[in-house]
Amino acid sequence: MNEVNILAKSGKKEGNPISLLEHTNDVLMTFDKIKEKVPINLRRLIPLAIISHDWGKILPAFQIRTMKNRNYQPSSPLINIPHSFFSVLFISGKKMQEKLSDILKNQNEPQDNVSTKDYLEFLLSAIGYHHWRENFFELISSYNSEIAELCEELERQNKIYELEKNLREEIKKLDDGWHELIEFNIEMAKGLSNGVPFYEYARPPYQLYFLPKRAEINEKKLKDWILISGFLQRADHFASFCEEEGEDLSKVEPDLLPVDLETTKKYVKQKIKEKIPNIKEESVWQLKQIDNYKDKNLILIAPTGFGKTEFAFLWGSGEKFFYTLPLRAAVNQIYKRASDIFGEDKAGLLHSDADIYLLRDGGEGQVSMKVYDLARQLAFPAIISTGDQFFPYALRPPNYEKIYATFSYSRLIIDEVQAYEPRAVAIIVKFLEDTVRMGGKFLLMTATLPEFVYRTLNETIGGGNFEVINLYEEKKNDFEKIGKHKIKIELIENSANEKEINFSLPDDKLRQVLEQASYGKRVLVIANTVMQAQAIFDRLKKKVENDKNYSKLEKRIMLLHSQFTLQHREQREADLKKKFSNPKSEDEAEGKILIATQVVEASLDIDADVLFTEIAPLDSLVQRMGRVLRRYGPMSTPESIPTPGEPNVFVWVFQNGIESGHGSVYDGDLMLIALKLLKDKSERKESKEDEIKSWIAKKKEKAKRNDDLILKVLNEIFGEKEAKSSPKQRRAKVRTSDSPSSPKAFELMCSEYDKYWMVKMLYRSLPDGSNYLAKFSKTRDILDSGYMSDRKEEAHRIFRNIYAFPVISKQRKDEFIAGVKKFFSDMPSNKINYTFFKRDVLAKFVLQIPWRSEKEILEPVYKWLSIQDIKEEDKEKLVRWCQDIYFIEYGYDPEKGLLRNAKNQDNFIY
């Protein structure tokens, strides 16, 4: 009889498909390259899972239907079930347990009450679910007719022996006697035929988790289970990637060697000297601190622009590390810096549009895509990413084990944690906690660490398991002398009725913005919502057009927010990096204005002279102020930094609603306590957390509703007597009768230490029952109770809080279809892929908006494309590429972005 050819993958290697033997060898070779990262007690166990993970591919349905292996025998039954399930059926439980027993006996490592029976369960679970699909829970949780029918047909047609023979002949070629583990499990097959669910034989690892509230769970057992599954997935995925791309596995590393500490020190010194030529090495704080903290879990608290990134590079050097930030623009910047220090062959980039960024950043298509693919395979020693690439795995969606296994020997750097909303922070803290439990290390960096985050880490990880570097306290005397910002907080009267609030700025405030720019200053205006930013932009443009005094500013007013297409946003960011570059040139005399939303808080390294901003929580205000006089960096002495005589930070507080988001962007308690702290500081009062908690509690007791609470606080803060009238009267269209004759404003000088102290007080003073802390606590409780997401998409949605989905303005339909047709007609056939389509078409038309119920009635783009005059072969690709993109009734303006109706305000913050 001719030898049966068993195929595993349709790879590119020499133009031929990959055999089961080849694929198994490739996965073993990959694991051999990373096994030094695996705990010693598992290094001989994981190959058992690798050897047998794809045995189910001997099924006729997989060989003939999936792999088109027409000559395969036996040719029936053609019943298709997930091959990983069937791999479990061909494992001899008895012989596998004997093999495990031999391995464990020869190890000196203590097994902590983990038996061979436990490890057999781990292996079967890892094998059965290494390719998880969304429908698996349905398949494994109850009787499945297809699985039962397949088992019955194999026995009825007497095909079991033939399949066993095929598999043994293939696995014999591996040597080492692995084929002896092959034996069809008749008892399991009968059980499945009689209604026993599959999970009774192979329990999915998604029921496992570190549950600190369940002391009876053996943490060592859970960790080993996750690592066996995770390293199997890691090796399998990387080997498959190399096979599909035609890469020679002997020349490609799944974990590239990192740059050592001494080399990184040399590069960091060089970069700092380029900025400050006369600096002495002993005054570089990063170099002074790193030797004491290199191998410790760490929290670093330091001002914006103080060189935290360079310290992070030193801390991560010599090891694999992941550097996370909340926003893509910031990630792109840090990636460039990482590439400069570690080399382009050592740094990887991960975020939703990383492939487009790499293609546009001067990279050749094939090279850039390889860089992107290697980053997705987690191969680089330095990976810079947005947080949403990893933190949602704390919700443990399927295949989270691969991420946890990788982080078990890696370092996690979290930058700008304060930029995430409280539910996301809870998920981040849980991921950080799990990283430590798995064996990894963390560096949490921020200019403004919320107190509740520190308390939670202290409780879960233990204060003795991490260190804190607080440069504000270490250099308190210096930071108290640095006063770059004089702040003026202004109350703005605005009209309101029962249906809506008018957040339009008075003309005199807009003139103030223009006057500052007319003096040759860089002016930054930050609004809390996209619609507010667009409205300010429109009105400033009109004033410039109609007033000759400001005519020079006509082409110097810019707008930036999240609601531009990727193409337009990238163009604007590139323009801003030039016009608002840091540091500002001493001879620059051209005034300019940037109107933006929170996108500038932690994403763009820009330098402005003056800031006008809506009120925001103190940590956000500190980030915004950090863009003013940013040119005076970490190495500037207190004496060299000028103290402003006039305000250079103006904070707008609306009398009705406080800010344009009106509670949908920021938590109300944070805003009111921020105002109280700023007011106390202006009057040189010493704020105490218990007093502030009592103050806000009493205000809430007297207020019948939130708007009433806001008015009571504003009346006290700005010295206005409380109006003795009903809430309806106080929300009348014009409120002037109770206004004092003096301007509703107060000023304060704010040192760098003052900012740190006020943010610290803000989170310490939050009432225990505040909505903000409740969001964090409830999410923590859900995670601690063992919540698991059953799909990756859901985990990402929960992390992001607002589920953003992609849309195209309906008014651009004709442009869009013309762009689609042009792409297929102009693009060479070898470049017709999703990445190039995303770069050349989708990036010009698609933008993200939050999920709303009306998503259900929006027109899906793929359905519209399916009826267009396009070649069928191209149409198939388009339908796949444009899944989950919708047309929306809103308009689009390249200068202003998405144009929404004010009545349907979505209150985007980015």
XYZ file of N, CA, C and O in Angstrom, residues 257-270 281 284-296 298 309-321 341-342 346 381 411 413 443:
196
model
N 16.932 38.462 20.761
C 17.744 38.826 21.912
C 17.602 40.313 22.232
O 17.643 41.165 21.329
N 17.445 40.666 23.516
C 17.306 42.080 23.889
C 18.650 42.796 23.923
O 19.710 42.164 23.929
N 18.596 44.111 23.958
C 19.799 44.929 24.107
C 20.147 44.987 25.595
O 19.275 45.211 26.433
N 21.419 44.815 25.939
C 21.811 44.755 27.345
C 21.800 46.138 27.993
O 21.757 47.171 27.321
N 21.843 46.153 29.309
C 21.725 47.393 30.084
C 22.844 48.374 29.774
O 22.596 49.576 29.590
N 24.088 47.901 29.728
C 25.214 48.826 29.519
C 25.124 49.514 28.161
O 25.422 50.706 28.038
N 24.712 48.768 27.147
C 24.538 49.377 25.819
C 23.424 50.413 25.860
O 23.555 51.509 25.275
N 22.333 50.093 26.550
C 21.218 51.029 26.659
C 21.637 52.282 27.422
O 21.266 53.401 27.058
N 22.432 52.117 28.460
C 22.936 53.277 29.209
C 23.712 54.224 28.283
O 23.563 55.442 28.333
N 24.530 53.610 27.433
C 25.350 54.409 26.513
C 24.457 55.225 25.571
O 24.678 56.414 25.348
N 23.413 54.569 25.041
C 22.497 55.261 24.130
C 21.719 56.360 24.852
O 21.508 57.447 24.307
N 21.266 56.074 26.080
C 20.509 57.074 26.843
C 21.379 58.290 27.139
O 20.938 59.437 26.992
N 22.626 58.046 27.549
C 23.553 59.172 27.780
C 23.690 60.012 26.528
O 23.675 61.247 26.568
N 23.853 59.334 25.402
C 24.049 60.033 24.130
C 22.833 60.896 23.797
O 22.974 62.053 23.391
N 27.189 63.546 33.939
C 26.566 62.226 34.089
C 25.958 62.033 35.470
O 24.886 61.447 35.612
N 22.271 63.036 35.927
C 21.205 62.344 35.182
C 20.516 61.368 36.142
O 21.076 60.322 36.490
N 19.325 61.711 36.577
C 18.661 60.936 37.637
C 18.373 59.493 37.215
O 18.393 58.577 38.041
N 18.097 59.297 35.908
C 17.791 57.937 35.443
C 18.969 56.995 35.692
O 18.785 55.846 36.124
N 20.187 57.469 35.399
C 21.374 56.640 35.573
C 21.691 56.414 37.051
O 22.186 55.355 37.449
N 21.378 57.401 37.888
C 21.616 57.277 39.330
C 20.665 56.267 39.968
O 21.028 55.541 40.896
N 19.431 56.195 39.461
C 18.401 55.372 40.108
C 18.368 53.930 39.605
O 17.984 53.018 40.342
N 18.754 53.702 38.347
C 18.441 52.421 37.706
C 19.096 51.223 38.402
O 18.477 50.153 38.542
N 20.320 51.352 38.867
C 21.003 50.193 39.450
C 20.308 49.682 40.710
O 20.361 48.492 41.024
N 19.658 50.575 41.430
C 18.967 50.169 42.668
C 17.605 49.524 42.403
O 17.072 48.840 43.274
N 17.028 49.768 41.214
C 15.658 49.336 40.979
C 15.501 48.452 39.743
O 14.394 48.098 39.375
N 16.609 48.052 39.134
C 16.545 47.344 37.851
C 15.696 46.078 37.912
O 14.959 45.772 36.976
N 15.772 45.321 38.979
C 15.093 44.029 39.043
C 13.909 44.032 40.008
O 13.544 42.995 40.555
N 13.309 45.205 40.196
C 12.198 45.302 41.143
C 10.917 45.752 40.443
O 10.962 46.469 39.438
N 7.961 48.238 40.315
C 8.215 49.642 40.627
C 7.067 50.553 40.207
O 6.446 50.352 39.167
N 10.444 58.053 30.183
C 10.614 57.083 29.094
C 12.026 56.515 29.068
O 12.216 55.302 28.912
N 13.031 57.375 29.240
C 14.420 56.906 29.232
C 14.664 55.950 30.409
O 15.376 54.952 30.272
N 14.073 56.270 31.560
C 14.211 55.362 32.703
C 13.565 54.020 32.382
O 14.118 52.957 32.716
N 12.395 54.048 31.743
C 11.700 52.799 31.393
C 12.543 51.950 30.454
O 12.600 50.723 30.598
N 13.202 52.572 29.482
C 14.058 51.823 28.556
C 15.209 51.145 29.308
O 15.582 50.004 29.018
N 15.776 51.856 30.278
C 16.858 51.270 31.083
C 16.329 50.101 31.913
O 16.957 49.046 31.990
N 15.162 50.291 32.519
C 14.569 49.254 33.371
C 14.223 48.002 32.566
O 14.375 46.877 33.035
N 13.769 48.195 31.343
C 13.372 47.059 30.513
C 14.510 46.398 29.768
O 14.373 45.258 29.298
N 15.646 47.066 29.650
C 16.746 46.533 28.843
C 17.280 45.231 29.426
O 17.237 44.983 30.622
N 17.760 44.380 28.512
C 18.274 43.080 28.911
C 17.195 42.026 29.063
O 17.498 40.855 29.285
N 15.937 42.441 28.960
C 14.792 41.536 29.078
C 13.784 41.862 27.981
O 13.875 42.900 27.332
N 12.826 40.984 27.796
C 11.708 41.299 26.909
C 10.775 42.247 27.669
O 10.458 42.007 28.834
N 10.368 43.356 27.024
C 9.436 44.243 27.714
C 8.369 44.776 26.771
O 8.552 44.872 25.554
N 17.004 53.971 20.036
C 17.878 53.478 21.104
C 18.230 52.004 20.908
O 19.388 51.603 21.018
N 17.234 51.174 20.623
C 17.465 49.724 20.559
C 17.743 49.218 19.141
O 18.247 48.110 18.961
N 15.008 45.568 16.802
C 14.724 45.149 18.178
C 13.407 45.699 18.718
O 12.974 45.308 19.807
N 12.118 42.119 21.350
C 12.383 42.291 22.785
C 11.760 43.554 23.361
O 11.506 43.628 24.561
N 8.633 41.983 31.077
C 8.442 43.177 31.905
C 7.354 44.037 31.281
O 7.341 44.248 30.066
N 5.534 47.694 31.185
C 5.628 49.122 31.493
C 4.283 49.768 31.161
O 3.796 49.659 30.030
N 6.477 48.063 35.769
C 6.862 49.440 36.056
C 5.654 50.303 35.712
O 5.257 50.384 34.548
